[in-house]
Short mmCIF file of C-alpha atoms in Angstrom, two decimals:
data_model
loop_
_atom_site.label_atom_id
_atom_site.label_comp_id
_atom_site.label_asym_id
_atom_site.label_seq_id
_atom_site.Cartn_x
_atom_site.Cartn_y
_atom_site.Cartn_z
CA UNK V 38 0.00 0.00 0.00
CA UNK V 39 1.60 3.56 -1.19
CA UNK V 40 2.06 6.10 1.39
CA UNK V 41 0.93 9.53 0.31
CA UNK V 42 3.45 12.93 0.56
CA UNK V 43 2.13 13.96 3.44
CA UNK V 44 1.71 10.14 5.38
CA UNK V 45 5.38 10.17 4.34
CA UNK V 46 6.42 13.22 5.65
CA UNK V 47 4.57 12.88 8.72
CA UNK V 48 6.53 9.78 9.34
CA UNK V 49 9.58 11.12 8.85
CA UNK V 50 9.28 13.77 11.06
CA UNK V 51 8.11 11.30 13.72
CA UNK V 52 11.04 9.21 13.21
CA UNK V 53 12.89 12.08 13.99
CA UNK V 54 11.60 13.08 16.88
CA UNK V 55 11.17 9.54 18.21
CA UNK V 56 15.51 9.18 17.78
CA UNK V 57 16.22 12.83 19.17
CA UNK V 58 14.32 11.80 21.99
CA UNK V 59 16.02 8.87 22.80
CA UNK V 60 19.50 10.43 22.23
CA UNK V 61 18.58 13.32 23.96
CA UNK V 62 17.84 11.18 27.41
CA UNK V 63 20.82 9.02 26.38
CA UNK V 64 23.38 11.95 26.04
CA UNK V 65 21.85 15.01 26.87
CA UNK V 66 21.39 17.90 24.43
CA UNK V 67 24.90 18.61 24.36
CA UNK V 68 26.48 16.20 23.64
CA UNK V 69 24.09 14.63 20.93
CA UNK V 70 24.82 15.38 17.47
CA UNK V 71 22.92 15.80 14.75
CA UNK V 72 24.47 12.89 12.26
CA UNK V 73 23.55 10.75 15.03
CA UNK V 74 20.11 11.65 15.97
CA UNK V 75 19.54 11.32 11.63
CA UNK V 76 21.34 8.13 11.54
CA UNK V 77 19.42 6.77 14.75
CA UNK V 78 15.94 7.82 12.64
CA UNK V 79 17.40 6.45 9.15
CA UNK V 80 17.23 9.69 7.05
CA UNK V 81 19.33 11.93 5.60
CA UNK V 82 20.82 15.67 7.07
CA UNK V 83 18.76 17.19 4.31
CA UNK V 84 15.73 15.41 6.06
CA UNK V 85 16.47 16.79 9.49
CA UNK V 86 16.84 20.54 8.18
CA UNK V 87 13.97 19.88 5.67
CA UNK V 88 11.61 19.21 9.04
CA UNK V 89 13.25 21.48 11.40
CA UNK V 90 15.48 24.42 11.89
CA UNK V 91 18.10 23.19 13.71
CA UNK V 92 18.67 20.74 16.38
CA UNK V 93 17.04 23.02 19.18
CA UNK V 94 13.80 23.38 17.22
CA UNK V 95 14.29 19.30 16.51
CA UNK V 96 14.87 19.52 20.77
CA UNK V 97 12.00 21.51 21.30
CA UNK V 98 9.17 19.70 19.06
CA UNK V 99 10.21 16.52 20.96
CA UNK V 100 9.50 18.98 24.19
CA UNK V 101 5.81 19.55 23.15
CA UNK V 102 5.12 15.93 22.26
CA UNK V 103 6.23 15.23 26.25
CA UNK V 104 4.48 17.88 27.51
CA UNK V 105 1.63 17.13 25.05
CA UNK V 106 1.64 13.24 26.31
CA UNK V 107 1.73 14.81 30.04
CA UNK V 108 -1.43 16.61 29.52
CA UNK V 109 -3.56 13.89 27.64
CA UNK V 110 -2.36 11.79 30.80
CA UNK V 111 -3.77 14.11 33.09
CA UNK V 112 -7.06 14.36 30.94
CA UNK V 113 -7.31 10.47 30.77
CA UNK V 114 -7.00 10.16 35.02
CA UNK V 115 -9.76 12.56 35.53
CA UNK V 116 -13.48 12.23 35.03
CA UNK V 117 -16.03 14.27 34.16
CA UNK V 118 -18.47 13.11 37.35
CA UNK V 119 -15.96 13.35 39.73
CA UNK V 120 -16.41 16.79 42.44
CA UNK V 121 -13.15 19.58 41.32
CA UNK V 122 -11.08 17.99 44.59
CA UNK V 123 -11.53 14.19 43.20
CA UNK V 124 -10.57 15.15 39.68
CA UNK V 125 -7.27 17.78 40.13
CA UNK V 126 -6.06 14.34 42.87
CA UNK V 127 -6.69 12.46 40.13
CA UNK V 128 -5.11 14.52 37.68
CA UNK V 129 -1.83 15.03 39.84
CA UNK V 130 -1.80 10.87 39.97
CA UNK V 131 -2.06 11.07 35.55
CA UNK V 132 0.85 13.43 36.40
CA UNK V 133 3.02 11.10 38.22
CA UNK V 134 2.43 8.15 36.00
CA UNK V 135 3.29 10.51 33.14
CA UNK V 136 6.53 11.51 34.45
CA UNK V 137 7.90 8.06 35.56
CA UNK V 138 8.68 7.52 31.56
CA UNK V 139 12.11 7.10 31.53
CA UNK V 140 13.96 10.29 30.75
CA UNK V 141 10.86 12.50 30.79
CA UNK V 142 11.74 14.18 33.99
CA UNK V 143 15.39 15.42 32.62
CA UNK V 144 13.49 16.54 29.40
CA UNK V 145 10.82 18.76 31.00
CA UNK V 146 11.98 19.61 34.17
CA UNK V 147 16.37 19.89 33.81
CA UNK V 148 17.06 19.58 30.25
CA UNK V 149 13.82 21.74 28.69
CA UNK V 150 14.75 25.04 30.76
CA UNK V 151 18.56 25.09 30.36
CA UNK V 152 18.08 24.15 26.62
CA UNK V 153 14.86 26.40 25.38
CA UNK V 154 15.00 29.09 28.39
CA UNK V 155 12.23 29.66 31.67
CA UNK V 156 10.17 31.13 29.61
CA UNK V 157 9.50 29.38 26.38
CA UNK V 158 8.80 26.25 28.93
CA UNK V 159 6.54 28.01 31.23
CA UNK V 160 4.88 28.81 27.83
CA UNK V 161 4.72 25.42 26.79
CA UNK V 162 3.53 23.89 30.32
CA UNK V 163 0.85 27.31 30.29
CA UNK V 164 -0.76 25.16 27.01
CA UNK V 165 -0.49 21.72 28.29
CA UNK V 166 -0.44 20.04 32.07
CA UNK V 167 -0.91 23.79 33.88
CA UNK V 168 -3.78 24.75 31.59
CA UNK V 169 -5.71 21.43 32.94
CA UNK V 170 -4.55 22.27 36.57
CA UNK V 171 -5.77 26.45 36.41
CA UNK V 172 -9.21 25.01 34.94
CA UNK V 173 -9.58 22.79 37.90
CA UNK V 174 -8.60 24.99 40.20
CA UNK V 175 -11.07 27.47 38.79
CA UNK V 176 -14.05 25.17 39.31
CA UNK V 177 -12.48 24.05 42.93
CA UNK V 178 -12.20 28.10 43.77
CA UNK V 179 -15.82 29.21 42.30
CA UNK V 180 -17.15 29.48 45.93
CA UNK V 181 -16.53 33.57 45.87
CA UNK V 182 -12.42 33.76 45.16
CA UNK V 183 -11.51 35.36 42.04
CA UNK V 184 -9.77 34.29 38.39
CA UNK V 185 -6.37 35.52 39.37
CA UNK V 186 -5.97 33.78 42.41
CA UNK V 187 -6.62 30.39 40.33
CA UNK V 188 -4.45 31.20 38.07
CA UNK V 189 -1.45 32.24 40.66
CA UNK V 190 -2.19 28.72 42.40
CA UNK V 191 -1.79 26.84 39.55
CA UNK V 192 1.69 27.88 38.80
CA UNK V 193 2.46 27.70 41.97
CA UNK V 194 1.14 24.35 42.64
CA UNK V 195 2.65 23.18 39.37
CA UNK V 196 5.96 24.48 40.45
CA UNK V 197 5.29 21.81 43.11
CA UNK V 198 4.10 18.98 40.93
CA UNK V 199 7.44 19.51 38.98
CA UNK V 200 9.66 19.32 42.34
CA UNK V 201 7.80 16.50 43.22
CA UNK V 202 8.53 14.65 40.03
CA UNK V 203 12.57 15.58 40.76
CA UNK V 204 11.99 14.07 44.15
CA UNK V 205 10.18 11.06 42.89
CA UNK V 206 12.88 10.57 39.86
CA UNK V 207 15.65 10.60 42.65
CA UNK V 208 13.73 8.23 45.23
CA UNK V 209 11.38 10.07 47.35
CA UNK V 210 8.48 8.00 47.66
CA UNK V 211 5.40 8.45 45.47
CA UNK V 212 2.58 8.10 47.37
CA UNK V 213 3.95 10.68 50.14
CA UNK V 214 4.15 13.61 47.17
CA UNK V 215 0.53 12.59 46.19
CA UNK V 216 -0.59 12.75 49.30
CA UNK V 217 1.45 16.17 50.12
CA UNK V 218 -0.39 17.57 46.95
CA UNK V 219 -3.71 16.22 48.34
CA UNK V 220 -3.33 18.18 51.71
CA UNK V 221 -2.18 21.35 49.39
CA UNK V 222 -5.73 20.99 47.39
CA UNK V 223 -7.63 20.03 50.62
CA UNK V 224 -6.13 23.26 52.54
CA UNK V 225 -7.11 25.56 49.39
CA UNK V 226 -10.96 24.03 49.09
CA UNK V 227 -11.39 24.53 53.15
#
């Protein structure tokens, strides 16, 4: 069965992405080079630049996909019937079992800030994972406290998912940081 252009292309581009990433955890940004990542994904350098700028925009697209992948995760945890407190500790549980891929913690949280800067990351988590927490947090706050104050929590409290996820990746035990985020939400819908 023939591929069309864009199937093709698509593919391609995936392929690339898919081998960045796995250098990129393997090596770290530095030190992985670009023959390799297009050798690792079987295409050519003309496919690589063809696709993407250079390797940091190849760095950052497979940054999106992660933090993409970390927000469907949250999404798929949470529930529709379940009361704002059930559904953002749900959500921070889709969190956790997002970020125990191996190597998504260095991307995102170490890797993603030195490589692409604060502020194109806090722009990239503002679409993704934080956008699901600030909605939550807007439906758990309703009861009288204003917009901004959601919105300040949930970069604070992601800010706290994130260090949790460092803590987790290094050995601190799970179910403590879920239930240290739990007490956080409880204490803000008292």
């Amino acid at each position: 069965m023939r591929r069309s252009n864009k199937e093709r292309t698509d593919a391609m581009r995936q392929a690339l992405i898919d081998a960045a990433r796995s250098l990129f955890i393997q090596r770290g940004y530095a030190e992985t080079a670009t023959p390799d990542i297009v050798a690792l994904a079987g295409v050519t350098r003309g496919a690589l630049y063809h696709h993407f700028e250079d390797k940091r925009a190849l760095f950052r697209a497979v940054i999106e996909r992660e933090a993409a992948d970390v927000a469907a995760a949250i999404e798929a945890g949470t529930s529709p019937v379940m009361n704002p407190r059930e559904a953002i500790v749900a959500g921070s549980r889709g969190y956790f079992d997002a970020m125990s891929k191996p190597g998504r913690a260095r991307l995102l949280l170490l890797d993603g800030p030195a490589v692409l800067g604060a502020d194109t990351m806090r722009a990239i988590d503002t679409e993704t994972a934080e956008a699901s927490l600030k909605d939550g947090l807007h439906v758990l706050l309703s009861g009288g406290r204003n917009g901004a104050l959601a919105d300040m929590l949930a970069v604070l409290l992601s800010a706290a998912f994130d260090r949790a996820a460092l803590a987790i990746e290094t050995g601190a035990d799970r179910h403590q940081c879920e239930e240290a985020i739990a007490a956080l939400i409880d204490g803000l819908a008292a």
